[in-house]
PDB file of C-alpha atoms in Angstrom:
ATOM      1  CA  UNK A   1     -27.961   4.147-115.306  1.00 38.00           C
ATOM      2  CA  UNK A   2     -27.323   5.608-118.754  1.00 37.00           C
ATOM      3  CA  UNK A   3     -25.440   2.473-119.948  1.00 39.00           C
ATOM      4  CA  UNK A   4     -27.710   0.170-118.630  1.00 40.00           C
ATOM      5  CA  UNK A   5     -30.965   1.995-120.622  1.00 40.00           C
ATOM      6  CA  UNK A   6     -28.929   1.764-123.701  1.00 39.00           C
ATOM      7  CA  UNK A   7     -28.278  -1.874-123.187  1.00 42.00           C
ATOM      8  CA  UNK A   8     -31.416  -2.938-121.939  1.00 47.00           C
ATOM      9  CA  UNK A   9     -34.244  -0.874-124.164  1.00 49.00           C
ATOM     10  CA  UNK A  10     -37.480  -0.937-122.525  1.00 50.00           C
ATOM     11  CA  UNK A  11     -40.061  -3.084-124.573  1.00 54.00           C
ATOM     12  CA  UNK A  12     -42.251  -1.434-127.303  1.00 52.00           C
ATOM     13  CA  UNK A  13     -41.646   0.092-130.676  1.00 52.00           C
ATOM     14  CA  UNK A  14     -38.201   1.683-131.122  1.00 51.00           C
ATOM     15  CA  UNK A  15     -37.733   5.145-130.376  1.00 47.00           C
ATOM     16  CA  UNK A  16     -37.818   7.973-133.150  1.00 49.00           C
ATOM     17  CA  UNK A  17     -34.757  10.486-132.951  1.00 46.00           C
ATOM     18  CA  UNK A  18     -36.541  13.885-134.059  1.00 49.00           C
ATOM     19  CA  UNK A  19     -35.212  14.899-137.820  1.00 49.00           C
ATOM     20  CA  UNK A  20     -32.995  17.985-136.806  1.00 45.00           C
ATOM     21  CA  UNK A  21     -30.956  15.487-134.712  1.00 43.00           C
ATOM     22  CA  UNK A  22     -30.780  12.683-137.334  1.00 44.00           C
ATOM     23  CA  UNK A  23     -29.386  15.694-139.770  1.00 47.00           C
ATOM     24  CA  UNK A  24     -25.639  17.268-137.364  1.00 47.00           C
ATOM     25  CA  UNK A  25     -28.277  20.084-136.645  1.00 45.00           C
ATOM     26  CA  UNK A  26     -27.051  21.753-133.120  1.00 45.00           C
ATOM     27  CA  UNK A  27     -28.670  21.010-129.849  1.00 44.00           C
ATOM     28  CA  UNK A  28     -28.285  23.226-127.562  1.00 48.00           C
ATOM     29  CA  UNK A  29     -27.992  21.896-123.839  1.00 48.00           C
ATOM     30  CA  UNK A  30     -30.398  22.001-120.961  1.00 49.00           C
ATOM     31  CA  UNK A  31     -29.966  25.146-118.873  1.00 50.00           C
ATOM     32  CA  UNK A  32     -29.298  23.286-115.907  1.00 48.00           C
ATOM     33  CA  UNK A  33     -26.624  21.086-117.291  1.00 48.00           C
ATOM     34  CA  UNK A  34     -24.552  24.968-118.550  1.00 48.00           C
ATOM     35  CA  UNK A  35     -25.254  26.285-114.657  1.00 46.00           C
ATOM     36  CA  UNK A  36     -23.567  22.654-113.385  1.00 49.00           C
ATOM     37  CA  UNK A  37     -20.542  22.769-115.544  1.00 55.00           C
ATOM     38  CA  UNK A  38     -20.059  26.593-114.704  1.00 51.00           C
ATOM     39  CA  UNK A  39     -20.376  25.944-111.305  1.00 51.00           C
ATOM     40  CA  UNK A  40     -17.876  23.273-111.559  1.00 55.00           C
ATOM     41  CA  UNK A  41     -15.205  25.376-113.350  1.00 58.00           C
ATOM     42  CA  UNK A  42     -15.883  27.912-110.440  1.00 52.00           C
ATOM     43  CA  UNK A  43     -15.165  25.325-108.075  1.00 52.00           C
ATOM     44  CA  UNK A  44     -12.449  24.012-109.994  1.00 55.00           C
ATOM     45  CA  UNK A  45     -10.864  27.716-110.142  1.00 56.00           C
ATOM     46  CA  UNK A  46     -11.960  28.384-106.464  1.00 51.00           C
ATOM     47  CA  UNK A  47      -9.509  25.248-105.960  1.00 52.00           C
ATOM     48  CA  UNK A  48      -6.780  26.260-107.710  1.00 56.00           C
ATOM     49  CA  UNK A  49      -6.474  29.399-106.383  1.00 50.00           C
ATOM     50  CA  UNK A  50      -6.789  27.711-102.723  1.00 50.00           C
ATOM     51  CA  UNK A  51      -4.116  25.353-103.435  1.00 52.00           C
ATOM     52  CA  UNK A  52      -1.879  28.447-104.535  1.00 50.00           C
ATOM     53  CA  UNK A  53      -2.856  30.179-101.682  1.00 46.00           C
ATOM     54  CA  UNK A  54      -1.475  27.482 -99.728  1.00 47.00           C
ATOM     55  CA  UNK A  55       2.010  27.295-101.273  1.00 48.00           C
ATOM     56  CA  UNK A  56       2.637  31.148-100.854  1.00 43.00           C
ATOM     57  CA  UNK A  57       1.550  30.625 -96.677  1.00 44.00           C
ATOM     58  CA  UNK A  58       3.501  28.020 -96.575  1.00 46.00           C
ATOM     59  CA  UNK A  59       6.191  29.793 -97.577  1.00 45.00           C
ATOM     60  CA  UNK A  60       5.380  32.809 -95.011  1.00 42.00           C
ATOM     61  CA  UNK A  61       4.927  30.843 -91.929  1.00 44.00           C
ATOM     62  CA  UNK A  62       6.827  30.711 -88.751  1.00 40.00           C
ATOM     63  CA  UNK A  63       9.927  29.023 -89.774  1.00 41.00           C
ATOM     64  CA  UNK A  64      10.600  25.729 -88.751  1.00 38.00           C
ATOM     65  CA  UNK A  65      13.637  24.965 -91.423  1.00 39.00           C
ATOM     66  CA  UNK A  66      17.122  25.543 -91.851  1.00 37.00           C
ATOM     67  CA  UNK A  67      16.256  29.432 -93.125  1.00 40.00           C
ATOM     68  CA  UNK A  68      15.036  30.321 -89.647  1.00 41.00           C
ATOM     69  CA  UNK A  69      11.785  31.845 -89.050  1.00 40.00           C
ATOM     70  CA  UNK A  70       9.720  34.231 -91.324  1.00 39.00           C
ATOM     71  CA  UNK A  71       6.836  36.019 -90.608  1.00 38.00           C
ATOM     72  CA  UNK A  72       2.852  35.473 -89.780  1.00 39.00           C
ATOM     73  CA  UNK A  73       0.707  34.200 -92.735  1.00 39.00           C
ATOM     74  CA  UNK A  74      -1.080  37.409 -94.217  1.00 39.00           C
ATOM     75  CA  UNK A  75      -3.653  37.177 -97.209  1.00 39.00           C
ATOM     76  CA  UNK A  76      -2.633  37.821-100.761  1.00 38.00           C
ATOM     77  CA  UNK A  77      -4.773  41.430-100.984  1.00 45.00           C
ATOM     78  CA  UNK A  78      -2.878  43.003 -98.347  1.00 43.00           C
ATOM     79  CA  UNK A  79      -4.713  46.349 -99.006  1.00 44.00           C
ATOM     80  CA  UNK A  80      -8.376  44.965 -97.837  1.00 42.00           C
ATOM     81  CA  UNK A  81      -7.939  42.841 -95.448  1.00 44.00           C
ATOM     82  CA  UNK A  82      -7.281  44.284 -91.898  1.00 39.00           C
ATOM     83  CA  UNK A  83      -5.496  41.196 -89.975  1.00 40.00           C
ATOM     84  CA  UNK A  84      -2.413  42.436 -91.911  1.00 43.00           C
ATOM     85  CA  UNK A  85      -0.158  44.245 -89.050  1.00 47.00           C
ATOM     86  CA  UNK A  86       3.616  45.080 -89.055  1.00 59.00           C
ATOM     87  CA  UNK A  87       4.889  42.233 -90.710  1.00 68.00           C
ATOM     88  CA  UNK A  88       8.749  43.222 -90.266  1.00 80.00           C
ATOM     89  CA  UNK A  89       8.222  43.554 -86.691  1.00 85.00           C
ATOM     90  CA  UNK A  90       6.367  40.356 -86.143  1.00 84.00           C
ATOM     91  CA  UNK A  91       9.203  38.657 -88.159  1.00 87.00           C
ATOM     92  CA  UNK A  92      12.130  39.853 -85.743  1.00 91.00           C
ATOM     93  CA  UNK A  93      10.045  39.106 -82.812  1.00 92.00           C
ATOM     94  CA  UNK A  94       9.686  35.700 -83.940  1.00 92.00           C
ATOM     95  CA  UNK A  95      12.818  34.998 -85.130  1.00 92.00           C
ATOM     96  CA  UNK A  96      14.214  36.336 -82.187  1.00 93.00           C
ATOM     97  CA  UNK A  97      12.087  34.202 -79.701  1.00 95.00           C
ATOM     98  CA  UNK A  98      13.041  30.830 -81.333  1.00 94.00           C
ATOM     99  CA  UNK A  99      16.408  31.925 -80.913  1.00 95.00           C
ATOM    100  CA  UNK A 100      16.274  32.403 -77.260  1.00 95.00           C
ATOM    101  CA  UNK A 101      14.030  29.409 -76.958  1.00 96.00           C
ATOM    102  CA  UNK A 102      16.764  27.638 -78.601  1.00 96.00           C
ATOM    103  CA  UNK A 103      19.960  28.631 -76.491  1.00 96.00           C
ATOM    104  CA  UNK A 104      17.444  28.509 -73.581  1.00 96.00           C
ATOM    105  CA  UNK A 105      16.899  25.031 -74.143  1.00 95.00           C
ATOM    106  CA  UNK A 106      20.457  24.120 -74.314  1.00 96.00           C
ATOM    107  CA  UNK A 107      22.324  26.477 -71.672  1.00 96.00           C
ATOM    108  CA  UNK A 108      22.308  25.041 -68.335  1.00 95.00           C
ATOM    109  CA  UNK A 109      22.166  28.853 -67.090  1.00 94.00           C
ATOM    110  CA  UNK A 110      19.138  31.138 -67.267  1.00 95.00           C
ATOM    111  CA  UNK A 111      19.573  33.575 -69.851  1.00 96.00           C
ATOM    112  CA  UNK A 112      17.845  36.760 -70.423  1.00 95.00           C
ATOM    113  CA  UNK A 113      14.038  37.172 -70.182  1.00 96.00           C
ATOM    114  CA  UNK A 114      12.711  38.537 -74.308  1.00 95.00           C
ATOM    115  CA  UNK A 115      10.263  41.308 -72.504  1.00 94.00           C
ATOM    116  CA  UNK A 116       9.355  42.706 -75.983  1.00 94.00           C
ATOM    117  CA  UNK A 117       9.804  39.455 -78.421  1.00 94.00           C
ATOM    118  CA  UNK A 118       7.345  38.188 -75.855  1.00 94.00           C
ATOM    119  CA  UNK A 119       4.887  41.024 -74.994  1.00 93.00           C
ATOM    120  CA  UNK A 120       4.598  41.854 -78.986  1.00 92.00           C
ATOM    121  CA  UNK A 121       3.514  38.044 -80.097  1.00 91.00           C
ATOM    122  CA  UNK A 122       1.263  38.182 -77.390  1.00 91.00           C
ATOM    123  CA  UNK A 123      -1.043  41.457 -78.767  1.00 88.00           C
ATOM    124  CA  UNK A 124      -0.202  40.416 -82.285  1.00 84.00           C
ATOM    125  CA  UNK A 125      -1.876  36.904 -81.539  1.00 85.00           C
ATOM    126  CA  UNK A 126      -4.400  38.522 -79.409  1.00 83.00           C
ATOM    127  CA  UNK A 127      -5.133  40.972 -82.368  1.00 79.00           C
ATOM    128  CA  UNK A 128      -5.186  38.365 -85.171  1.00 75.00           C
ATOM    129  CA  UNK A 129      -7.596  36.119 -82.953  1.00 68.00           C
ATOM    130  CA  UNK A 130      -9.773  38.578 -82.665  1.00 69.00           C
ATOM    131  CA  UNK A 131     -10.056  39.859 -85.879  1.00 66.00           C
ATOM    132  CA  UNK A 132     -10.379  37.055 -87.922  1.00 62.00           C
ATOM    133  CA  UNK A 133     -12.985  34.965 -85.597  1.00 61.00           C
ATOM    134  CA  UNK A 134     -15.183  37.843 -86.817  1.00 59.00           C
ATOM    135  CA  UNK A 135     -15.104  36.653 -90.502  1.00 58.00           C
ATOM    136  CA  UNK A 136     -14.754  33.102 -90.285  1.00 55.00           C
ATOM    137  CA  UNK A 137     -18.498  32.567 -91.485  1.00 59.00           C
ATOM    138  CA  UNK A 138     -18.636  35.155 -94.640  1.00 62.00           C
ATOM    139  CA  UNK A 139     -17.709  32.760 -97.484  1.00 65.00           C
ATOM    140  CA  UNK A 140     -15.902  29.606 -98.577  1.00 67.00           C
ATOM    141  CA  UNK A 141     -12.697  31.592 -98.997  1.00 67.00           C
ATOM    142  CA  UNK A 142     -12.817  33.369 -95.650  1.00 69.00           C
ATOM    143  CA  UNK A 143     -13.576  30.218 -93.512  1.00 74.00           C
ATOM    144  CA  UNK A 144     -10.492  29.092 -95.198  1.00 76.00           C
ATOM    145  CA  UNK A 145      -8.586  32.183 -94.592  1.00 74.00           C
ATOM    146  CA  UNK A 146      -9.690  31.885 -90.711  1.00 76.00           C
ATOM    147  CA  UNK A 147      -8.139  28.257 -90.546  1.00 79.00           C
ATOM    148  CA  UNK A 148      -4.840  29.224 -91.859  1.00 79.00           C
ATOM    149  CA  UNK A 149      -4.748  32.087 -89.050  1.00 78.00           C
ATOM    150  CA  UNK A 150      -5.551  29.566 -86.390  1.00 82.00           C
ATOM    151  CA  UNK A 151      -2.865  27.453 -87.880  1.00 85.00           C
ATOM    152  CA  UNK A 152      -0.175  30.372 -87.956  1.00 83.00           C
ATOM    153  CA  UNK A 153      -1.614  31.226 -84.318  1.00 86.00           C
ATOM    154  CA  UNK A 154      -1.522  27.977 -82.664  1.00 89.00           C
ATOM    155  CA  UNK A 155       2.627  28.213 -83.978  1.00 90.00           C
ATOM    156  CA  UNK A 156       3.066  30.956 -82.404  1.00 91.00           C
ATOM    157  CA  UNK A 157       1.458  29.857 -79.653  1.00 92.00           C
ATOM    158  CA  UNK A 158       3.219  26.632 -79.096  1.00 94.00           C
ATOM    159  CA  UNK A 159       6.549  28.892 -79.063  1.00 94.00           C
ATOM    160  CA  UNK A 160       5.653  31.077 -76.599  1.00 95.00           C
ATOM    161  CA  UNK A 161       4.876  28.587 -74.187  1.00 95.00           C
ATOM    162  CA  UNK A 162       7.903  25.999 -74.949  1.00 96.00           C
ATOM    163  CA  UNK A 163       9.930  29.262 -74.280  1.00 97.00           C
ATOM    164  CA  UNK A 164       8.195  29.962 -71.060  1.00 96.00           C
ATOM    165  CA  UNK A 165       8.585  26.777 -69.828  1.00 96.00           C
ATOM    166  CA  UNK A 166      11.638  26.148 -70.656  1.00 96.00           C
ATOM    167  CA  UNK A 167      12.549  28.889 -68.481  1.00 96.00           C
ATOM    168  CA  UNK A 168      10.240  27.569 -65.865  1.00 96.00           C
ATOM    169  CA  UNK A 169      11.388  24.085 -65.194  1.00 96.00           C
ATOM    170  CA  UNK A 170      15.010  25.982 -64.611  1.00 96.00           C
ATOM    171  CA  UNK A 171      13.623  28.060 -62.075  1.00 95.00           C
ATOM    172  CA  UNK A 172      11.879  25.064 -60.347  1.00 93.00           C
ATOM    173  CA  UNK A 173      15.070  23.663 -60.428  1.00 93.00           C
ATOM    174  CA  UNK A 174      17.489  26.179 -59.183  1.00 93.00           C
ATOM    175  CA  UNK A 175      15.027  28.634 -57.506  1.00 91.00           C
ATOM    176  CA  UNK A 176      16.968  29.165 -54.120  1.00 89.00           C
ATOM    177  CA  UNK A 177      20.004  30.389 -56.502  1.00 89.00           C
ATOM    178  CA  UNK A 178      18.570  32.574 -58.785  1.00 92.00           C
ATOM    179  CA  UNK A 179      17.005  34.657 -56.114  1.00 90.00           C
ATOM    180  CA  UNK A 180      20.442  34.895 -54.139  1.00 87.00           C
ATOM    181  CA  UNK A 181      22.182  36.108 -56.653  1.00 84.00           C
ATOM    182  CA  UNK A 182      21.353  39.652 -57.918  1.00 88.00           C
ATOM    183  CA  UNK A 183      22.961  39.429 -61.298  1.00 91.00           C
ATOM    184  CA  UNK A 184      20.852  36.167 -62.166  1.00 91.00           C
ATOM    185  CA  UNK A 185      17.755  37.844 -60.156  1.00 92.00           C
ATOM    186  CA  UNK A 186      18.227  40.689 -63.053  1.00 92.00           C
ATOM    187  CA  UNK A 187      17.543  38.059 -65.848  1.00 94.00           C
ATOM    188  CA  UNK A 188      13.964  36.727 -64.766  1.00 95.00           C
ATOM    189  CA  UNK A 189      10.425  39.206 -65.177  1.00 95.00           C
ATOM    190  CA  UNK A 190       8.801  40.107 -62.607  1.00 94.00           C
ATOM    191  CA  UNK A 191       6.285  37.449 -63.074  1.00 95.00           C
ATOM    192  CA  UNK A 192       9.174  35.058 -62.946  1.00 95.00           C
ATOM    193  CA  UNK A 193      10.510  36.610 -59.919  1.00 95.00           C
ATOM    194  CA  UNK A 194       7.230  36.133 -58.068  1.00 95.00           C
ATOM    195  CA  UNK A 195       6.858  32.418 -59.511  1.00 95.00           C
ATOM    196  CA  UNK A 196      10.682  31.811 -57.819  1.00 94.00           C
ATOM    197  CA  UNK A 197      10.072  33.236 -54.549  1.00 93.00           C
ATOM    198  CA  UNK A 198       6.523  31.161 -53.970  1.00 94.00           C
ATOM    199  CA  UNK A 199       8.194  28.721 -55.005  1.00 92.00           C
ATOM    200  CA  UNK A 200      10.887  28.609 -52.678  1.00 89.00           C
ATOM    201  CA  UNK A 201       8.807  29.195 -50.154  1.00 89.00           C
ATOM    202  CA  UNK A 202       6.556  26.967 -50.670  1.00 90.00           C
ATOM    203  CA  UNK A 203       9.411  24.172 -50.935  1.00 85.00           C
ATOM    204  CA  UNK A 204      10.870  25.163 -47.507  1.00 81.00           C
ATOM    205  CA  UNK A 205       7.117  24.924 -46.123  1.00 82.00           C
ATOM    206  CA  UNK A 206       7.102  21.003 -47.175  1.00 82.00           C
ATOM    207  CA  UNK A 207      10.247  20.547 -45.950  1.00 76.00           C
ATOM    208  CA  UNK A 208       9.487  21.466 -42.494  1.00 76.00           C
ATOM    209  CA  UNK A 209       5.986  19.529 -42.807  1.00 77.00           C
ATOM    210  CA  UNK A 210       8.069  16.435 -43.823  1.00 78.00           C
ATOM    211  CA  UNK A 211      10.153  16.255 -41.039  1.00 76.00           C
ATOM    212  CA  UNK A 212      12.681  18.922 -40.790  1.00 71.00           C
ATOM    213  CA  UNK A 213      10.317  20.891 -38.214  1.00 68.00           C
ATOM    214  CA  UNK A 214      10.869  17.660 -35.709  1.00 71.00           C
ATOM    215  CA  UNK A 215      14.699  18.755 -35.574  1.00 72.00           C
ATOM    216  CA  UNK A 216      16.826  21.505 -33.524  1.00 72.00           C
ATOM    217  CA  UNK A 217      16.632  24.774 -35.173  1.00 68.00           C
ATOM    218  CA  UNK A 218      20.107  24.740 -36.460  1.00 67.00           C
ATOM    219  CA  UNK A 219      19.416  21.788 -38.424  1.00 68.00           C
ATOM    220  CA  UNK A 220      16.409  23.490 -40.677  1.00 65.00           C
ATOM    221  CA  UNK A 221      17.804  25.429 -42.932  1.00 67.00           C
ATOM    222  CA  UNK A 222      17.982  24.513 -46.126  1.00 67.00           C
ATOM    223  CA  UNK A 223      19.458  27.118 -47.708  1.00 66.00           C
ATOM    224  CA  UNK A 224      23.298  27.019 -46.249  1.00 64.00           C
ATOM    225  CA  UNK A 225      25.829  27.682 -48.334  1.00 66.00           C
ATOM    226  CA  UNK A 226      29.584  27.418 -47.062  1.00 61.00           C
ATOM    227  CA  UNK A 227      33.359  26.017 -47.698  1.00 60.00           C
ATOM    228  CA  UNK A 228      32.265  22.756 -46.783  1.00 57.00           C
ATOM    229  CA  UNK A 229      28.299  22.725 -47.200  1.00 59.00           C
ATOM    230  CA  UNK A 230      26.823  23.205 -50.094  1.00 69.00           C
ATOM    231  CA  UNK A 231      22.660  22.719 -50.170  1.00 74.00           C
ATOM    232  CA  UNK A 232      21.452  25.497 -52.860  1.00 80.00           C
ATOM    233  CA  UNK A 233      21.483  23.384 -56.318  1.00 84.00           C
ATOM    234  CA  UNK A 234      23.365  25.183 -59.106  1.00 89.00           C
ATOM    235  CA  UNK A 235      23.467  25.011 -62.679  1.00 93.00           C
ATOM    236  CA  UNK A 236      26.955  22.640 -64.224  1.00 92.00           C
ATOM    237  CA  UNK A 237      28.702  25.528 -65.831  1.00 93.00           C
ATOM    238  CA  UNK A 238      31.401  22.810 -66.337  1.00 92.00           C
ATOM    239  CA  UNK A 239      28.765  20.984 -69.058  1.00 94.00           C
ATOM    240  CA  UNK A 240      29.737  21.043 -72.553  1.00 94.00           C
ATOM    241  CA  UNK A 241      27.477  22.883 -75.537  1.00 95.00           C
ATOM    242  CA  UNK A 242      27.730  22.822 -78.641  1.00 96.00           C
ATOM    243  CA  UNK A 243      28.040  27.341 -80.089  1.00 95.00           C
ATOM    244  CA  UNK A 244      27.725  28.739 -83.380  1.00 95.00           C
ATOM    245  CA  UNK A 245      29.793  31.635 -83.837  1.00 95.00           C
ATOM    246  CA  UNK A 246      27.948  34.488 -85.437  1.00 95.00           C
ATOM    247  CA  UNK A 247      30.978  37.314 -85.658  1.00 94.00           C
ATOM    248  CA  UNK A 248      34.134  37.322 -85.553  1.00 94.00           C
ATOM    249  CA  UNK A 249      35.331  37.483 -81.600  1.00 93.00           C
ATOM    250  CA  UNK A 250      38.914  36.753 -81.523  1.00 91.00           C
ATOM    251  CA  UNK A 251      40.940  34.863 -79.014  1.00 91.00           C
ATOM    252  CA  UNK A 252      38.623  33.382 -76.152  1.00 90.00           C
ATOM    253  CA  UNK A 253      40.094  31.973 -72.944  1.00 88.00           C
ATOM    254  CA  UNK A 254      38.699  28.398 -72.360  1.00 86.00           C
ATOM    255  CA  UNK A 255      40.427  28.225 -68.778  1.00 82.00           C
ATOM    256  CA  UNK A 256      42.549  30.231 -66.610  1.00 77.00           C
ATOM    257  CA  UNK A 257      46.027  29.680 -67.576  1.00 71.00           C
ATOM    258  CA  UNK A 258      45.231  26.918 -70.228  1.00 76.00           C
ATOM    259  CA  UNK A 259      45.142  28.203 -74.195  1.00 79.00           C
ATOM    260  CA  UNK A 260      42.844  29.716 -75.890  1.00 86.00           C
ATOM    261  CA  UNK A 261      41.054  29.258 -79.205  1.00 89.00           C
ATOM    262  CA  UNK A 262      40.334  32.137 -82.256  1.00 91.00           C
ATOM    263  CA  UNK A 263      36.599  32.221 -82.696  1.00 93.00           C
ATOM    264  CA  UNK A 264      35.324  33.585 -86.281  1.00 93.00           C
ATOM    265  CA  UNK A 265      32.269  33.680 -87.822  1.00 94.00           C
ATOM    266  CA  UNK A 266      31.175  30.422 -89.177  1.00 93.00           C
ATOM    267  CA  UNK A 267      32.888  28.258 -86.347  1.00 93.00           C
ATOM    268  CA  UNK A 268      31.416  25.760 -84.433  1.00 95.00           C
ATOM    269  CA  UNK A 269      32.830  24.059 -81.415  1.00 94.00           C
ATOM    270  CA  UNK A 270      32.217  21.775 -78.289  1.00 93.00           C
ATOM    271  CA  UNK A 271      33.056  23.885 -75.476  1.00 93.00           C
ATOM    272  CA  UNK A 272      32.576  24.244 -72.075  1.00 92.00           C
ATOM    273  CA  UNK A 273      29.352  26.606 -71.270  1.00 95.00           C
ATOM    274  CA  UNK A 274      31.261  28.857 -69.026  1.00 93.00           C
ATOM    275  CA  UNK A 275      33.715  30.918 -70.856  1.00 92.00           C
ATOM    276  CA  UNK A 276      30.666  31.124 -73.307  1.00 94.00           C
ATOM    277  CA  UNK A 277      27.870  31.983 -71.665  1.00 94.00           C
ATOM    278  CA  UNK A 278      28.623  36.073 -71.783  1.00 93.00           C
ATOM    279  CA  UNK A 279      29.483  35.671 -75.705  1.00 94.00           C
ATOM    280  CA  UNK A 280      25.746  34.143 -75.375  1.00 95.00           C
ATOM    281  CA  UNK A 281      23.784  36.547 -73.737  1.00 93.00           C
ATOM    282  CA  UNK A 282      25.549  38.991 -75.953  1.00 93.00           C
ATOM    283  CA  UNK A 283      24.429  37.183 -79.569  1.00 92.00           C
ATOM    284  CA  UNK A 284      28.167  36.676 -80.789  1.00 94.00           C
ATOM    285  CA  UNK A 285      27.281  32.939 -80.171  1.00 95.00           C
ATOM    286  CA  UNK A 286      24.472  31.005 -80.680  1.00 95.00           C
ATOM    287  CA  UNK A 287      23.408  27.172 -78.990  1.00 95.00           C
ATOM    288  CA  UNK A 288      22.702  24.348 -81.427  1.00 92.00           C
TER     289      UNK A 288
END
């Protein structure tokens, strides 16, 4: 609109700069037009900062690259703000629950149930929820600060339950096998336990509904398990994996009477999942 004045002068006699201007005297600004530009360089600094803030989080959140995975986004004035918990301990429980998610994915076995990686994320997302819902709606930089928690917690979130289900499509699977077996019992949580033995029962119901009730007695099981019958599905222990070695183990014993092979630290190998699987639960090897 400025241009367009200047172009296009309105009709009538021309217009009279006052002397002081016609002379390099100083004008000092409108008021209103200092408060806009120093509201602007706020903004401007406001943005900076934001984008820096951005760089160091993502830096400090839940690792999804080669480095493995680092701890919960925290502020940058650790001393005032309270979502700030025990970092260190957050990290290890985090790093140690992609792990198992990991070899969970890839073992055809169940492996151990992570009772405290598990429990811990919980509170500590619990705790973080909580606390920074509560402040979402003080200022520009807090409602920011609130969206990078839900960020960090949605992460963790989505962790926890690929873990858990992971685990939970095996025990669908191979329900009637886990519970006979008390070794593999001793690897589920209770809640786990529970889940299997519904389950199971629940699956022999609809059997029976389906058409197994209409037969002899002797023909309704569906649970036998002999020399020559086999009708409990079990994991393939024969399948192949693909193991990281994380210390040096020695000579391992691939198959009775066949050779063996030297693991050390570093290694990687296509192997079959049974000699492998105690080195597993153990952490001398991990599943890629």
């Amino acid at each position: 609109s400025l241009a367009l004045s200047l172009s296009h002068p309105p009709p009538g006699p021309p217009l009279s700069l006052p002397t002081h201007l016609t002379h390099g005297t100083s004008y000092a600004k409108p008021r209103s037009h200092t408060l806009h530009t120093a509201q602007n360089n706020a903004d401007a600094r406001l943005l900076r900062s934001l984008a820096a803030l951005v760089l160091v989080w993502s830096r400090a959140r839940v690792g999804c690259g080669r480095g493995g995975c680092s701890t919960m986004a925290t502020p940058m004035n650790e001393e005032d703000d309270p979502l700030v918990g025990d970092e260190d301990a957050s990290a290890h429980a985090i790093a140690t629950l992609k792990k198992a998610w990991i070899d969970e994915k890839n073992a055809p076995d169940v492996l151990d149930y992570q009772q405290e990686a598990v429990a811990l994320l919980l509170s500590e997302v619990s705790d973080q929820d909580d606390a920074s819902s509560g402040r979402k709606h003080e200022s520009i930089k807090n409602k920011f600060l609130f969206h990078m928690y839900q960020m960090e917690i949605a992460r963790i979130k989505y962790l926890i339950s690929a873990y858990l289900r992971t685990r939970i499509w095996k025990i669908e699977k191979y329900a009637l096998h886990f519970l006979r077996t008390d070794e593999i019992r001793g690897r589920l949580s209770p809640a786990e336990v529970e889940f299997a033995e519904k389950f199971a029962e629940l699956s022999q119901a609809h059997f029976l509904d389906s058409g197994l009730g209409q037969l002899p007695e002797s023909f309704t099981a569906v649970d036998v398990e002999s020399e020559h019958e086999a009708m409990v599905a079990k994991p393939d222990l024969d399948s192949h994996v693909f193991c990281k070695v994380n210390e040096d183990i020695g000579e391992v014993q691939l198959r009775e009477g066949l050779e063996s092979i030297s693991m050390t630290l570093g290694d990687l190998y296509i192997v079959r999942y049974e000699p492998v699987g105690p080195l597993l639960r153990e952490g001398r090897v991990s599943l890629l």
